[in-house]
Amino acid sequence: MDVSEQRLSVFPAFFKVANAVALVFGNGPEAFAKTRLLRNTQARVIAYAEAPDADYAAYLAEHDIETVARSFAPAQVEDAVLVFAATGDAELDRAIVRAARARRIPANAVDQPDFCDFYTPALVNRAPIAVAIGTEGAGPVLAQMIRADIDRLLPRSLGRLATLANSYRGAVDRLLPRGVVRRLFWRAFFKGDVADAVDAGEISDARRRATRLLKDAVNEKAEGRIFLVGAGPGAEDLLTLRAHRLLMECDVIVHDALVPQAVIDMGRRDATRIPVGKRKGCHSKSQDEINDLLVELGREGKRVVRLKSGDPLVFGRAGEEMAALRDAGVAYEVVPGITSALAAAADFELPLTLRGVASSLVFTTGHDLHGETLPDWARLALSGATVAVYMGRSNAASVASRLASGLSEDTTVAVVENAGRRDSRLLHGTLAELPALEARDELKGPVMVIIGDAVAGGNFTRSEPLRGTIASLAPFERT
């Protein structure tokens, strides 16, 4: 989807309405719904209802909501901060909105988008925490479904926890520096013993735990840490939960060129992004420069996500970065990701190992095929192993020629561009046809080649022949 298509036509915001006047015009269920929504706030709600439905009238009386039984007059909107027109009479609702707009008061006419200065969201209320779900008027039922899902996820004690946090905010701002120390404190506050105590209704115990947590944070020295994180093949929903959490917590994201922007954007909004893109024939930074950068950031006390395509330990040069960090005494962790070979196999629904056919699996880049001797992995292929060749397009002819001496020309080959992504492209063929891959200049993304007898067990209904025409190679879109 084009970036422009993802932009909202509205700006999500929260109005300050405490002790301010909000008006609702109407007698029926729509006016009733708007009044109930406003009752979640501290606004002074006034209902203009000459003959409210019985259930609405009962609600107004039960909650002591000021009710005015008069027909509409423009002067009634004076001094309001919000106006809802829900009379069921389209022309009257438009007149109410015009009166409000003339006085620069935001107004909303039910089921008339051109007469809505704002839309009312589906609301999850954990005051002072609120989650508002809007669809720009396109899908109110969908918004309610999402609201129900979120409502189940959020504990009822969340508002009390937020109120307690607010009482500590001044002390935290005075005692803890901005950045990682403060963020880690708040994460521990909202996810640890303090939250458990509030959920159990033990507010005094929660305060004691919060005070102890703050003292520990004051006395603890910030330590830099580098997280070597696998971004997987590029689909956002194939990122691990741990990887996503670290992206939301880090100070800096150091990312490779093959990591899609959508995955990088999942990081904390104000984290620094540093591209160190390394594509074939185009390196923005040398590996030594990347190593030095990671060491420098770690020594500065930063929490850094070193975001790598696939898995950091599979052709990700993580070994060199870990060695540099160890030598410098900088702490690090490795967070595995889904490597492209596994994503490619999933795209083809093919078994990488198969009882009685293939009992071993080889990951290789194929670069060592240019030597004089047959590499060990090639010998394994001849004995029945499944071979997954990374960045396989430029090495396709070499792979085919070196394996042809021992493997049948009819050995099945699966080729995937952009494995695991929505725009993945699938091709299939045989070892004899594999050299043709090098001429496929339209394949711009990373290409994975999988070779072996087990590959024949894949699903080829969604792929095109290796020798097919370029025009026939439509990307495979997931549904």
Coordinates of C-alpha atoms in Angstrom, one line a residue:
M1 CA 0.0 0.0 0.0
D2 CA 1.3 3.5 -0.9
V3 CA 2.3 5.6 2.1
S4 CA -0.2 8.3 1.1
E5 CA -3.0 5.8 1.3
Q6 CA -2.2 5.1 5.0
R7 CA -2.7 8.7 6.1
L8 CA -5.7 9.6 8.2
S9 CA -8.2 12.2 7.1
V10 CA -8.6 13.2 10.8
F11 CA -6.2 14.0 13.6
P12 CA -6.8 12.0 16.7
A13 CA -7.0 14.2 19.8
F14 CA -8.6 14.4 23.2
F15 CA -10.7 17.5 24.1
K16 CA -10.5 19.0 27.6
V17 CA -14.1 19.0 28.7
A18 CA -13.9 18.9 32.5
N19 CA -16.7 21.2 33.9
A20 CA -17.4 22.5 30.4
V21 CA -20.8 22.3 28.6
A22 CA -21.5 19.6 26.1
L23 CA -24.9 19.7 24.3
V24 CA -26.9 16.8 22.9
F25 CA -30.0 17.5 20.8
G26 CA -32.5 14.7 20.2
N27 CA -35.0 12.4 21.8
G28 CA -34.2 8.9 20.4
P29 CA -31.5 6.2 20.6
E30 CA -28.8 8.2 18.8
A31 CA -29.1 11.1 21.4
F32 CA -29.1 8.5 24.1
A33 CA -25.9 6.9 22.8
K34 CA -24.1 10.3 22.6
T35 CA -25.2 11.2 26.2
R36 CA -23.9 7.8 27.5
L37 CA -20.6 8.5 25.8
L38 CA -20.3 11.9 27.3
R39 CA -21.1 10.5 30.7
N40 CA -17.6 8.9 30.6
T41 CA -16.2 12.4 31.0
Q42 CA -16.4 15.2 33.5
A43 CA -18.3 17.5 31.1
R44 CA -21.5 19.2 32.2
V45 CA -24.0 17.5 29.8
I46 CA -27.2 19.2 28.8
A47 CA -29.8 17.3 26.9
Y48 CA -32.1 19.3 24.7
A49 CA -35.0 16.8 24.5
E50 CA -38.6 17.8 24.1
A51 CA -40.1 14.3 24.2
P52 CA -37.3 11.8 25.0
D53 CA -38.0 8.1 24.5
A54 CA -38.9 6.3 27.8
D55 CA -35.6 4.6 28.3
Y56 CA -33.7 7.8 27.5
A57 CA -35.9 9.8 29.9
A58 CA -35.3 7.3 32.6
Y59 CA -31.5 7.5 32.1
L60 CA -31.6 11.3 32.2
A61 CA -33.5 11.2 35.4
E62 CA -31.4 8.5 37.0
H63 CA -28.2 10.3 36.4
D64 CA -29.6 13.8 37.1
I65 CA -28.6 15.1 33.7
E66 CA -29.9 18.6 33.0
T67 CA -32.7 18.4 30.5
V68 CA -34.2 21.2 28.5
A69 CA -37.6 20.6 26.8
R70 CA -37.5 23.3 24.1
S71 CA -37.3 23.3 20.4
F72 CA -34.0 24.3 18.8
A73 CA -32.9 27.9 18.7
P74 CA -29.4 28.9 17.6
A75 CA -28.6 30.8 20.8
Q76 CA -28.8 27.5 22.7
V77 CA -25.3 26.5 21.6
E78 CA -23.7 29.5 23.2
D79 CA -20.8 28.7 25.6
A80 CA -20.8 25.0 24.7
V81 CA -17.5 23.2 23.9
L82 CA -19.1 20.3 21.9
V83 CA -22.4 20.0 20.2
F84 CA -24.1 16.7 19.1
A85 CA -27.0 16.9 16.7
A86 CA -29.0 13.6 16.9
T87 CA -32.6 14.6 16.4
G88 CA -33.2 12.2 13.5
D89 CA -34.3 15.2 11.3
A90 CA -31.5 15.7 8.8
E91 CA -32.3 19.3 8.1
L92 CA -32.7 20.2 11.7
D93 CA -29.4 18.5 12.5
R94 CA -27.7 20.5 9.8
A95 CA -29.1 23.7 11.2
I96 CA -27.8 22.9 14.7
V97 CA -24.3 22.2 13.2
R98 CA -24.4 25.5 11.3
A99 CA -25.2 27.4 14.5
A100 CA -22.3 25.8 16.3
R101 CA -19.9 26.4 13.4
A102 CA -20.9 30.0 13.3
R103 CA -19.6 30.3 16.9
R104 CA -16.5 28.1 16.2
I105 CA -17.8 25.3 18.3
P106 CA -17.0 21.7 17.1
A107 CA -20.2 19.9 16.2
N108 CA -21.3 16.4 15.1
A109 CA -24.4 15.5 13.1
V110 CA -25.3 11.8 13.3
D111 CA -24.9 10.0 9.9
Q112 CA -24.0 13.2 8.0
P113 CA -20.2 13.2 7.5
D114 CA -20.1 16.6 5.8
F115 CA -21.6 18.0 9.0
C116 CA -19.2 16.4 11.4
D117 CA -16.2 18.4 12.6
F118 CA -15.2 15.3 14.6
Y119 CA -16.2 11.7 14.9
T120 CA -17.1 9.9 18.1
P121 CA -14.9 7.0 18.8
A122 CA -15.6 3.6 20.4
L123 CA -14.2 4.1 23.8
V124 CA -12.4 1.9 26.3
N125 CA -12.5 3.8 29.6
R126 CA -9.9 3.2 32.3
A127 CA -9.8 6.8 33.6
P128 CA -7.5 8.5 33.4
I129 CA -6.5 6.1 30.7
A130 CA -8.7 6.1 27.6
V131 CA -8.4 4.1 24.3
A132 CA -10.4 5.6 21.5
I133 CA -11.0 3.6 18.3
G134 CA -12.0 5.6 15.2
T135 CA -12.8 4.5 11.6
E136 CA -13.5 8.0 10.2
G137 CA -17.1 7.0 10.1
A138 CA -16.5 4.1 7.8
G139 CA -17.1 1.2 10.1
P140 CA -18.8 1.9 13.5
V141 CA -19.5 -1.8 14.0
L142 CA -15.9 -2.7 13.4
A143 CA -14.8 0.0 15.9
Q144 CA -17.1 -1.6 18.5
M145 CA -15.7 -5.1 17.8
I146 CA -12.1 -3.7 18.3
R147 CA -13.2 -1.9 21.5
A148 CA -14.5 -5.2 22.9
D149 CA -11.2 -6.9 22.2
I150 CA -9.2 -4.2 23.8
D151 CA -11.6 -4.0 26.8
R152 CA -10.9 -7.6 27.5
L153 CA -7.1 -7.1 27.3
L154 CA -6.8 -4.2 29.7
P155 CA -7.2 -4.9 33.5
R156 CA -9.8 -3.0 35.4
S157 CA -7.1 -1.7 37.7
L158 CA -5.3 0.1 35.0
G159 CA -6.8 3.5 35.9
R160 CA -5.8 3.2 39.6
L161 CA -2.3 2.2 38.4
A162 CA -2.1 5.3 36.2
T163 CA -3.3 7.5 39.0
L164 CA -0.6 6.1 41.3
A165 CA 2.0 6.6 38.6
N166 CA 1.0 10.3 38.3
S167 CA 1.7 10.8 42.0
Y168 CA 5.3 9.6 41.4
R169 CA 5.9 11.5 38.2
G170 CA 7.4 14.6 39.9
A171 CA 9.9 12.6 41.9
V172 CA 10.9 10.5 38.9
D173 CA 11.5 13.7 36.8
R174 CA 13.7 15.1 39.6
L175 CA 15.7 12.0 40.4
L176 CA 16.0 10.0 37.2
P177 CA 17.7 11.2 34.0
R178 CA 15.8 11.2 30.8
G179 CA 16.4 8.2 28.6
V180 CA 16.9 4.5 29.3
V181 CA 17.0 4.7 33.1
R182 CA 13.7 6.5 33.3
R183 CA 12.0 4.2 30.7
L184 CA 13.2 1.1 32.5
F185 CA 11.8 2.4 35.8
W186 CA 8.4 3.0 34.3
R187 CA 8.4 -0.3 32.5
A188 CA 9.1 -2.1 35.9
F189 CA 6.4 0.1 37.5
F190 CA 3.7 -0.8 35.0
K191 CA 4.6 -4.4 34.5
G192 CA 6.0 -5.6 37.9
D193 CA 5.2 -5.9 41.5
V194 CA 3.6 -2.4 41.7
A195 CA 1.0 -3.3 39.1
D196 CA 0.3 -6.6 40.8
A197 CA -0.3 -4.9 44.1
V198 CA -2.7 -2.4 42.6
D199 CA -4.6 -5.2 40.8
A200 CA -5.0 -6.9 44.1
G201 CA -6.4 -3.7 45.7
E202 CA -3.3 -3.3 48.0
I203 CA -2.7 0.4 47.3
S204 CA -0.5 0.9 50.4
D205 CA 1.7 -2.0 49.5
A206 CA 1.9 -0.7 45.9
R207 CA 3.2 2.6 47.2
R208 CA 5.9 0.9 49.3
R209 CA 6.9 -1.2 46.3
A210 CA 7.0 1.9 44.0
T211 CA 9.1 3.8 46.5
R212 CA 11.6 1.0 46.8
L213 CA 11.7 0.7 43.0
L214 CA 12.5 4.4 42.6
K215 CA 15.3 4.2 45.2
D216 CA 16.8 1.2 43.4
A217 CA 16.7 3.1 40.1
V218 CA 18.4 6.1 41.6
N219 CA 21.3 4.0 42.9
E220 CA 21.6 1.9 39.7
K221 CA 24.1 2.9 37.1
A222 CA 22.9 2.8 33.5
E223 CA 24.6 0.2 31.5
G224 CA 24.7 0.1 27.8
R225 CA 23.5 -3.0 26.1
I226 CA 23.4 -4.1 22.4
F227 CA 20.7 -6.4 21.3
L228 CA 21.4 -8.3 18.1
V229 CA 17.9 -8.8 16.8
G230 CA 16.6 -10.8 13.9
A231 CA 14.0 -9.0 12.0
G232 CA 12.9 -12.1 10.2
P233 CA 12.3 -12.2 6.4
G234 CA 10.6 -8.8 6.5
A235 CA 6.9 -9.3 7.3
E236 CA 5.9 -7.3 10.5
D237 CA 3.8 -10.1 11.9
L238 CA 6.8 -12.5 11.7
L239 CA 8.8 -10.4 14.1
T240 CA 9.1 -12.1 17.5
L241 CA 7.4 -10.6 20.6
R242 CA 10.7 -10.1 22.2
A243 CA 12.1 -8.2 19.2
H244 CA 9.0 -6.0 19.2
R245 CA 9.4 -5.2 22.9
L246 CA 13.0 -4.3 22.5
L247 CA 12.2 -2.0 19.5
M248 CA 9.7 -0.2 21.7
E249 CA 12.3 0.2 24.5
C250 CA 15.6 1.0 22.8
D251 CA 17.4 4.4 22.4
V252 CA 18.9 3.6 19.0
I253 CA 18.0 1.3 16.1
V254 CA 21.0 0.3 13.9
H255 CA 19.5 -1.4 10.9
D256 CA 20.5 -3.1 7.7
A257 CA 19.3 -2.1 4.2
L258 CA 17.3 -5.4 3.8
V259 CA 15.1 -4.6 6.8
P260 CA 11.8 -3.1 5.5
Q261 CA 10.9 0.4 6.6
A262 CA 7.6 -1.0 8.0
V263 CA 9.6 -3.1 10.5
I264 CA 11.9 -0.2 11.4
D265 CA 8.8 1.9 12.1
M266 CA 7.7 -0.5 14.7
G267 CA 10.4 0.9 17.0
R268 CA 10.0 3.6 19.6
R269 CA 8.9 6.8 17.9
D270 CA 11.8 8.9 19.3
A271 CA 14.5 6.3 19.0
T272 CA 17.4 7.3 16.8
R273 CA 17.5 5.4 13.5
I274 CA 21.0 4.7 12.0
P275 CA 21.1 2.9 8.6
V276 CA 24.2 0.9 8.0
G277 CA 22.9 -0.7 4.8
K278 CA 24.9 -3.5 3.3
R279 CA 23.7 -4.7 -0.1
K280 CA 25.6 -6.5 -2.7
G281 CA 28.1 -4.1 -4.2
C282 CA 26.9 -1.2 -2.0
H283 CA 28.0 -0.9 1.6
S284 CA 27.2 2.4 3.4
K285 CA 29.5 1.3 6.3
S286 CA 32.2 -1.3 6.5
Q287 CA 31.9 -4.0 9.1
D288 CA 34.7 -2.5 11.2
E289 CA 32.8 0.8 11.2
I290 CA 29.6 -0.9 12.3
N291 CA 31.5 -2.7 15.1
D292 CA 33.0 0.6 16.3
L293 CA 29.6 2.3 16.2
L294 CA 28.0 -0.4 18.4
V295 CA 30.9 -0.3 20.9
E296 CA 30.6 3.5 21.1
L297 CA 26.9 3.5 21.6
G298 CA 27.2 0.8 24.3
R299 CA 29.9 2.8 26.2
E300 CA 27.5 5.8 26.1
G301 CA 25.0 3.7 28.1
K302 CA 22.6 3.3 25.2
R303 CA 20.2 0.4 24.7
V304 CA 20.7 -0.4 21.1
V305 CA 18.8 -2.7 18.8
R306 CA 21.1 -4.0 16.0
L307 CA 18.4 -5.0 13.6
K308 CA 19.3 -7.6 11.0
S309 CA 17.3 -9.3 8.3
G310 CA 16.4 -12.9 9.0
D311 CA 18.4 -14.4 11.9
P312 CA 21.5 -12.6 13.3
L313 CA 23.5 -15.8 13.5
V314 CA 22.8 -17.0 9.9
F315 CA 25.0 -15.1 7.4
G316 CA 24.4 -11.9 9.5
R317 CA 28.0 -11.4 10.5
A318 CA 26.9 -11.3 14.1
G319 CA 30.1 -13.3 15.1
E320 CA 32.3 -10.3 14.2
E321 CA 30.0 -7.9 16.1
M322 CA 29.8 -10.1 19.2
A323 CA 33.6 -10.5 19.2
A324 CA 34.0 -6.7 19.0
L325 CA 31.5 -6.1 21.9
R326 CA 33.2 -8.8 24.0
D327 CA 36.6 -7.3 23.5
A328 CA 35.3 -3.9 24.5
G329 CA 33.4 -5.2 27.5
V330 CA 30.0 -4.1 26.2
A331 CA 27.1 -6.2 27.2
Y332 CA 25.0 -7.8 24.5
E333 CA 22.2 -10.3 23.8
V334 CA 21.1 -12.2 20.8
V335 CA 17.4 -12.3 19.8
P336 CA 16.8 -14.9 17.1
G337 CA 14.6 -14.3 14.1
I338 CA 13.0 -16.4 11.4
T339 CA 15.7 -17.0 8.8
S340 CA 14.7 -16.7 5.1
A341 CA 15.1 -20.4 4.3
L342 CA 12.3 -21.2 6.7
A343 CA 10.1 -18.5 5.4
A344 CA 10.7 -19.6 1.8
A345 CA 9.8 -23.2 2.7
A346 CA 6.6 -22.0 4.4
D347 CA 5.7 -20.0 1.2
F348 CA 6.0 -23.2 -0.8
E349 CA 4.6 -25.4 1.9
L350 CA 7.5 -27.7 1.3
P351 CA 9.2 -30.0 3.9
L352 CA 12.9 -29.2 4.4
T353 CA 13.4 -32.6 5.9
L354 CA 11.4 -35.7 4.9
R355 CA 11.5 -39.2 6.4
G356 CA 13.3 -41.6 4.2
V357 CA 14.2 -38.8 1.7
A358 CA 16.1 -36.0 3.4
S359 CA 17.4 -36.1 6.9
S360 CA 19.7 -33.1 6.9
L361 CA 19.6 -29.5 5.9
V362 CA 22.3 -27.2 4.6
F363 CA 22.3 -23.3 4.7
T364 CA 24.8 -21.8 2.3
T365 CA 25.5 -18.6 0.3
G366 CA 27.1 -20.6 -2.5
H367 CA 30.1 -18.3 -2.6
D368 CA 32.5 -21.1 -1.9
L369 CA 31.5 -22.8 -5.1
H370 CA 34.1 -20.9 -7.0
G371 CA 37.0 -22.8 -5.5
E372 CA 38.8 -25.8 -7.0
T373 CA 37.3 -28.4 -4.6
L374 CA 33.8 -29.4 -4.0
P375 CA 32.7 -27.9 -0.7
D376 CA 31.5 -30.1 2.1
W377 CA 27.9 -28.9 1.8
A378 CA 27.8 -29.9 -1.9
R379 CA 28.8 -33.5 -0.9
L380 CA 26.0 -33.5 1.6
A381 CA 23.6 -32.5 -1.2
L382 CA 24.7 -35.5 -3.2
S383 CA 23.9 -37.7 -0.3
G384 CA 20.3 -36.4 0.0
A385 CA 20.4 -33.3 2.1
T386 CA 18.1 -30.3 1.3
V387 CA 20.2 -27.3 0.3
A388 CA 19.0 -23.7 0.9
V389 CA 21.1 -21.1 -0.9
Y390 CA 20.9 -17.5 0.3
M391 CA 21.2 -14.7 -2.2
G392 CA 21.0 -17.4 -4.8
R393 CA 20.2 -15.6 -8.0
S394 CA 23.8 -14.5 -8.9
N395 CA 25.1 -18.0 -8.0
A396 CA 22.5 -20.1 -9.7
A397 CA 24.7 -21.2 -12.6
S398 CA 27.6 -22.1 -10.3
V399 CA 25.3 -24.0 -7.9
A400 CA 23.7 -26.0 -10.8
S401 CA 27.0 -26.8 -12.5
R402 CA 28.8 -28.0 -9.4
L403 CA 25.8 -30.2 -8.3
A404 CA 25.0 -31.6 -11.7
S405 CA 27.8 -34.2 -11.4
G406 CA 26.0 -36.0 -8.6
L407 CA 22.4 -34.9 -8.6
S408 CA 19.8 -35.7 -11.3
E409 CA 19.0 -32.9 -13.7
D410 CA 15.3 -33.5 -12.7
T411 CA 16.0 -32.6 -9.0
T412 CA 13.3 -30.2 -7.9
V413 CA 14.2 -26.5 -7.3
A414 CA 12.1 -23.9 -5.5
V415 CA 12.9 -20.2 -5.8
V416 CA 11.4 -17.4 -3.7
E417 CA 12.0 -13.7 -3.9
N418 CA 11.1 -11.7 -0.8
A419 CA 10.3 -14.8 1.2
G420 CA 7.7 -14.5 3.9
R421 CA 6.4 -11.1 2.6
R422 CA 3.1 -10.1 1.0
D423 CA 5.0 -9.4 -2.3
S424 CA 6.8 -12.7 -2.3
R425 CA 7.3 -14.2 -5.8
L426 CA 7.5 -18.0 -6.2
L427 CA 9.1 -20.0 -9.1
H428 CA 9.7 -23.7 -9.5
G429 CA 11.8 -25.8 -11.8
T430 CA 14.6 -28.3 -12.0
L431 CA 18.3 -28.3 -11.4
A432 CA 18.8 -28.2 -15.2
E433 CA 16.7 -25.0 -15.4
L434 CA 18.3 -23.2 -12.5
P435 CA 21.0 -21.3 -14.5
A436 CA 18.2 -19.4 -16.2
L437 CA 17.7 -17.7 -12.8
E438 CA 20.7 -15.5 -13.3
A439 CA 19.1 -13.7 -16.3
R440 CA 15.9 -12.8 -14.2
D441 CA 16.8 -9.1 -13.7
E442 CA 13.3 -8.4 -12.6
L443 CA 13.9 -10.1 -9.3
K444 CA 15.1 -7.1 -7.3
G445 CA 14.6 -8.5 -3.8
P446 CA 16.5 -11.1 -1.9
V447 CA 16.3 -14.5 -3.6
M448 CA 16.3 -17.9 -1.8
V449 CA 16.9 -21.1 -3.7
I450 CA 16.0 -24.5 -2.2
I451 CA 17.2 -27.7 -3.9
G452 CA 16.7 -31.4 -3.1
D453 CA 14.4 -34.4 -3.4
A454 CA 12.3 -33.2 -0.4
V455 CA 11.4 -30.0 -2.4
A456 CA 9.2 -32.1 -4.6
G457 CA 6.8 -32.4 -1.7
G458 CA 5.9 -28.6 -1.9
N459 CA 2.8 -26.9 -3.2
F460 CA 3.5 -25.5 -6.7
T461 CA -0.1 -24.3 -7.4
R462 CA 0.9 -20.7 -6.5
S463 CA 4.2 -20.6 -8.3
E464 CA 5.4 -20.1 -11.9
P465 CA 7.9 -22.1 -13.9
L466 CA 11.5 -20.9 -13.8
R467 CA 11.4 -20.6 -17.6
G468 CA 8.1 -18.7 -17.6
T469 CA 7.8 -15.3 -19.2
I470 CA 8.4 -12.2 -17.1
A471 CA 4.9 -11.0 -17.7
S472 CA 3.5 -14.2 -16.0
L473 CA 5.5 -13.7 -12.8
A474 CA 2.8 -11.9 -10.8
P475 CA 3.7 -11.6 -7.1
F476 CA 1.9 -14.0 -4.8
E477 CA -0.3 -12.0 -2.5
R478 CA -1.4 -13.5 0.8
T479 CA -5.0 -13.4 1.7

